Short mmCIF file of C-alpha atoms in Angstrom, two decimals:
data_model
loop_
_atom_site.label_atom_id
_atom_site.label_comp_id
_atom_site.label_asym_id
_atom_site.label_seq_id
_atom_site.Cartn_x
_atom_site.Cartn_y
_atom_site.Cartn_z
CA MET A 1 0.00 0.00 0.00
CA PRO A 2 1.42 3.43 -0.91
CA LYS A 3 2.42 5.73 1.89
CA GLN A 4 -0.09 8.49 2.76
CA LYS A 5 1.03 11.73 1.11
CA ASN A 6 2.11 14.61 3.28
CA LEU A 7 -1.00 16.45 4.39
CA LYS A 8 0.69 19.80 4.93
CA ASN A 9 -2.30 21.75 3.61
CA MET A 10 -4.27 21.02 6.76
CA PHE A 11 -3.71 24.46 8.24
CA PRO A 12 -6.76 26.71 8.68
CA PRO A 13 -7.86 28.64 5.58
CA ALA A 14 -6.76 32.14 4.67
CA SER A 15 -9.38 34.89 4.91
CA TYR A 16 -9.82 35.05 1.11
CA GLU A 17 -11.01 31.40 1.10
CA TYR A 18 -14.37 32.06 2.76
CA PRO A 19 -17.03 34.77 3.06
CA LYS A 20 -16.96 37.37 5.81
CA THR A 21 -20.08 36.13 7.58
CA ARG A 22 -20.67 35.66 11.29
CA TYR A 23 -20.78 31.87 11.00
CA PHE A 24 -17.53 31.56 9.07
CA ALA A 25 -15.76 33.97 11.41
CA GLU A 26 -16.97 32.04 14.47
CA TYR A 27 -16.51 28.54 13.10
CA LEU A 28 -13.07 29.11 11.59
CA ASN A 29 -11.54 30.42 14.81
CA PHE A 30 -8.59 28.01 15.10
CA GLU A 31 -4.92 28.49 15.84
CA SER A 32 -2.72 28.61 12.73
CA THR A 33 -0.71 25.67 14.08
CA GLU A 34 -3.69 23.32 14.46
CA ASN A 35 -4.01 20.34 12.13
CA LEU A 36 -7.47 19.56 10.77
CA PHE A 37 -7.16 15.80 11.16
CA ASP A 38 -6.03 16.07 14.77
CA VAL A 39 -8.96 18.39 15.53
CA LEU A 40 -11.49 16.08 13.83
CA ASP A 41 -10.09 13.02 15.60
CA ASN A 42 -10.12 14.69 19.03
CA GLN A 43 -13.66 15.97 18.51
CA SER A 44 -14.87 12.53 17.47
CA LYS A 45 -13.39 10.96 20.60
CA LYS A 46 -14.99 13.66 22.76
CA ILE A 47 -18.45 13.26 21.20
CA GLN A 48 -18.32 9.48 21.45
CA SER A 49 -17.24 9.63 25.08
CA LEU A 50 -19.96 12.12 25.98
CA TYR A 51 -22.76 10.26 24.24
CA GLN A 52 -21.76 6.72 25.22
CA ASN A 53 -22.25 7.64 28.86
CA LEU A 54 -25.69 9.27 28.60
CA SER A 55 -28.70 7.85 30.37
CA PRO A 56 -31.98 7.59 28.41
CA GLU A 57 -33.22 10.68 30.24
CA GLN A 58 -30.12 12.65 29.26
CA TRP A 59 -30.53 11.75 25.58
CA THR A 60 -33.96 13.43 25.62
CA PHE A 61 -32.91 16.46 27.67
CA ALA A 62 -33.31 19.93 26.15
CA TYR A 63 -31.99 22.91 28.10
CA ALA A 64 -35.11 24.99 27.36
CA PRO A 65 -38.55 24.53 25.79
CA GLY A 66 -38.32 24.41 22.01
CA LYS A 67 -34.58 23.67 22.03
CA TRP A 68 -33.06 20.49 20.66
CA THR A 69 -32.54 17.44 22.81
CA LEU A 70 -29.06 15.93 22.98
CA GLN A 71 -30.38 13.18 20.70
CA GLN A 72 -31.51 15.73 18.11
CA LEU A 73 -28.27 17.67 18.48
CA LEU A 74 -26.23 14.59 17.59
CA GLY A 75 -28.47 14.04 14.58
CA HIS A 76 -27.90 17.66 13.57
CA LEU A 77 -24.13 17.12 13.75
CA VAL A 78 -24.50 14.08 11.47
CA ASP A 79 -26.67 15.91 8.93
CA THR A 80 -24.48 19.00 8.84
CA GLU A 81 -21.27 17.03 8.44
CA ARG A 82 -22.80 15.05 5.57
CA ILE A 83 -23.84 18.26 3.82
CA LEU A 84 -20.49 19.98 4.31
CA THR A 85 -18.61 16.87 3.19
CA TYR A 86 -20.78 16.69 0.08
CA ARG A 87 -19.85 20.29 -0.66
CA THR A 88 -16.13 19.47 -0.39
CA LEU A 89 -16.64 16.54 -2.76
CA CYS A 90 -18.49 18.63 -5.32
CA ILE A 91 -16.10 21.57 -5.29
CA SER A 92 -13.00 19.36 -5.27
CA ARG A 93 -14.33 17.65 -8.40
CA GLY A 94 -14.80 20.95 -10.22
CA GLU A 95 -18.54 21.52 -9.77
CA GLN A 96 -19.42 24.89 -11.29
CA GLN A 97 -23.03 25.06 -10.08
CA SER A 98 -23.77 26.90 -6.87
CA LEU A 99 -24.49 24.37 -4.13
CA PRO A 100 -27.66 25.07 -2.13
CA GLY A 101 -27.90 26.08 1.48
CA PHE A 102 -30.09 24.21 3.94
CA ASP A 103 -32.44 25.01 6.78
CA GLU A 104 -31.14 23.11 9.80
CA ASN A 105 -34.50 23.24 11.57
CA THR A 106 -36.40 21.84 8.59
CA TYR A 107 -33.84 19.08 8.19
CA LEU A 108 -34.07 18.18 11.86
CA GLU A 109 -37.86 18.27 11.83
CA ASN A 110 -37.93 15.87 8.89
CA ALA A 111 -35.18 13.57 10.18
CA HIS A 112 -37.17 12.44 13.23
CA TYR A 113 -34.01 11.74 15.22
CA GLU A 114 -36.11 11.84 18.38
CA ASN A 115 -37.74 8.58 17.23
CA GLN A 116 -34.52 6.82 16.24
CA ASN A 117 -32.45 4.39 18.25
CA THR A 118 -29.73 6.30 20.11
CA ASP A 119 -27.06 3.66 19.45
CA GLN A 120 -27.81 3.89 15.74
CA ILE A 121 -27.53 7.68 15.73
CA LEU A 122 -24.16 7.43 17.46
CA GLN A 123 -23.09 4.81 14.91
CA GLN A 124 -24.15 7.17 12.10
CA TYR A 125 -21.98 9.86 13.68
CA ILE A 126 -18.96 7.53 13.91
CA LEU A 127 -19.31 6.26 10.34
CA THR A 128 -19.93 9.74 8.95
CA ARG A 129 -16.75 11.04 10.60
CA GLN A 130 -14.76 8.07 9.26
CA ALA A 131 -16.08 8.68 5.74
CA THR A 132 -15.40 12.42 6.02
CA THR A 133 -11.83 11.84 7.14
CA ALA A 134 -11.17 9.29 4.39
CA LEU A 135 -12.47 11.67 1.72
CA LEU A 136 -10.54 14.67 3.03
CA LYS A 137 -7.32 12.66 3.19
CA SER A 138 -7.74 11.78 -0.49
CA PHE A 139 -7.57 15.39 -1.68
CA SER A 140 -4.52 16.69 -3.51
CA PRO A 141 -3.04 20.11 -2.64
CA GLU A 142 -4.78 21.50 -5.72
CA GLN A 143 -8.14 20.16 -4.55
CA TRP A 144 -7.71 21.71 -1.09
CA ASN A 145 -7.27 25.10 -2.78
CA THR A 146 -10.18 24.73 -5.21
CA MET A 147 -12.79 27.44 -4.92
CA GLY A 148 -16.49 26.93 -5.54
CA THR A 149 -19.84 28.37 -4.55
CA ALA A 150 -21.99 27.12 -1.69
CA ASN A 151 -25.05 28.86 -0.30
CA GLY A 152 -24.30 31.82 -2.59
CA ASN A 153 -20.76 32.32 -1.27
CA SER A 154 -17.33 31.69 -2.75
CA VAL A 155 -15.49 29.19 -0.57
CA SER A 156 -12.54 26.79 -0.75
CA VAL A 157 -12.53 23.08 -0.07
CA ARG A 158 -10.16 23.76 2.85
CA ALA A 159 -12.55 26.33 4.39
CA ILE A 160 -15.54 23.98 4.17
CA SER A 161 -13.46 21.18 5.67
CA TRP A 162 -12.52 23.39 8.60
CA MET A 163 -16.19 24.40 8.89
CA ILE A 164 -16.94 20.78 9.78
CA ALA A 165 -14.56 21.08 12.73
CA GLY A 166 -15.74 24.60 13.56
CA HIS A 167 -19.40 23.62 13.55
CA GLU A 168 -18.69 20.76 15.93
CA LYS A 169 -16.51 22.99 18.12
CA HIS A 170 -19.44 25.42 18.33
CA HIS A 171 -21.85 22.69 19.44
CA LEU A 172 -19.38 21.18 21.90
CA GLY A 173 -19.28 24.61 23.51
CA ILE A 174 -23.08 24.74 23.68
CA MET A 175 -23.16 21.24 25.15
CA LYS A 176 -20.73 22.29 27.87
CA GLU A 177 -22.44 25.61 28.59
CA ARG A 178 -26.12 24.75 28.28
CA TYR A 179 -26.30 20.98 28.75
CA SER A 180 -23.65 20.82 31.52
CA MET A 181 -21.58 18.25 29.68
#
């Protein structure tokens, strides 16, 4: 089996690689020395550890009326990672069409994660992260730098990839702050 190529393009994106929106600014707040694959791996371990130890009551806990339960939140992480990974695939392959945005609340409402088996949702999370990592590791330096359009904004494959980590970092913070995890 050939040796894995040097993944030196795993540094956070430059400011010209993503739009100047609140979400990108918040989600792409990483140190310049951080490595994407280390961040993704550490986050995955943290999420798995947190969720494997939840009681049935904790899975269905929401910190306020109308807010997502921990079960729904994990489903949201799965859906969002799938969408962002799809965007990296499309742009890395030269897609010229603008990729659509998505309404996270509509997706969650139609996913019915609250009715799904919690072990299966966690398994979806694990497998999604494995698939994401495998795809991202397959990209050439040229693919990491490829620009495309998603949700009406010009963005690089690298920036979207870091958005996966930034989105999860955001929700880990919410889990700690509002769910006492």
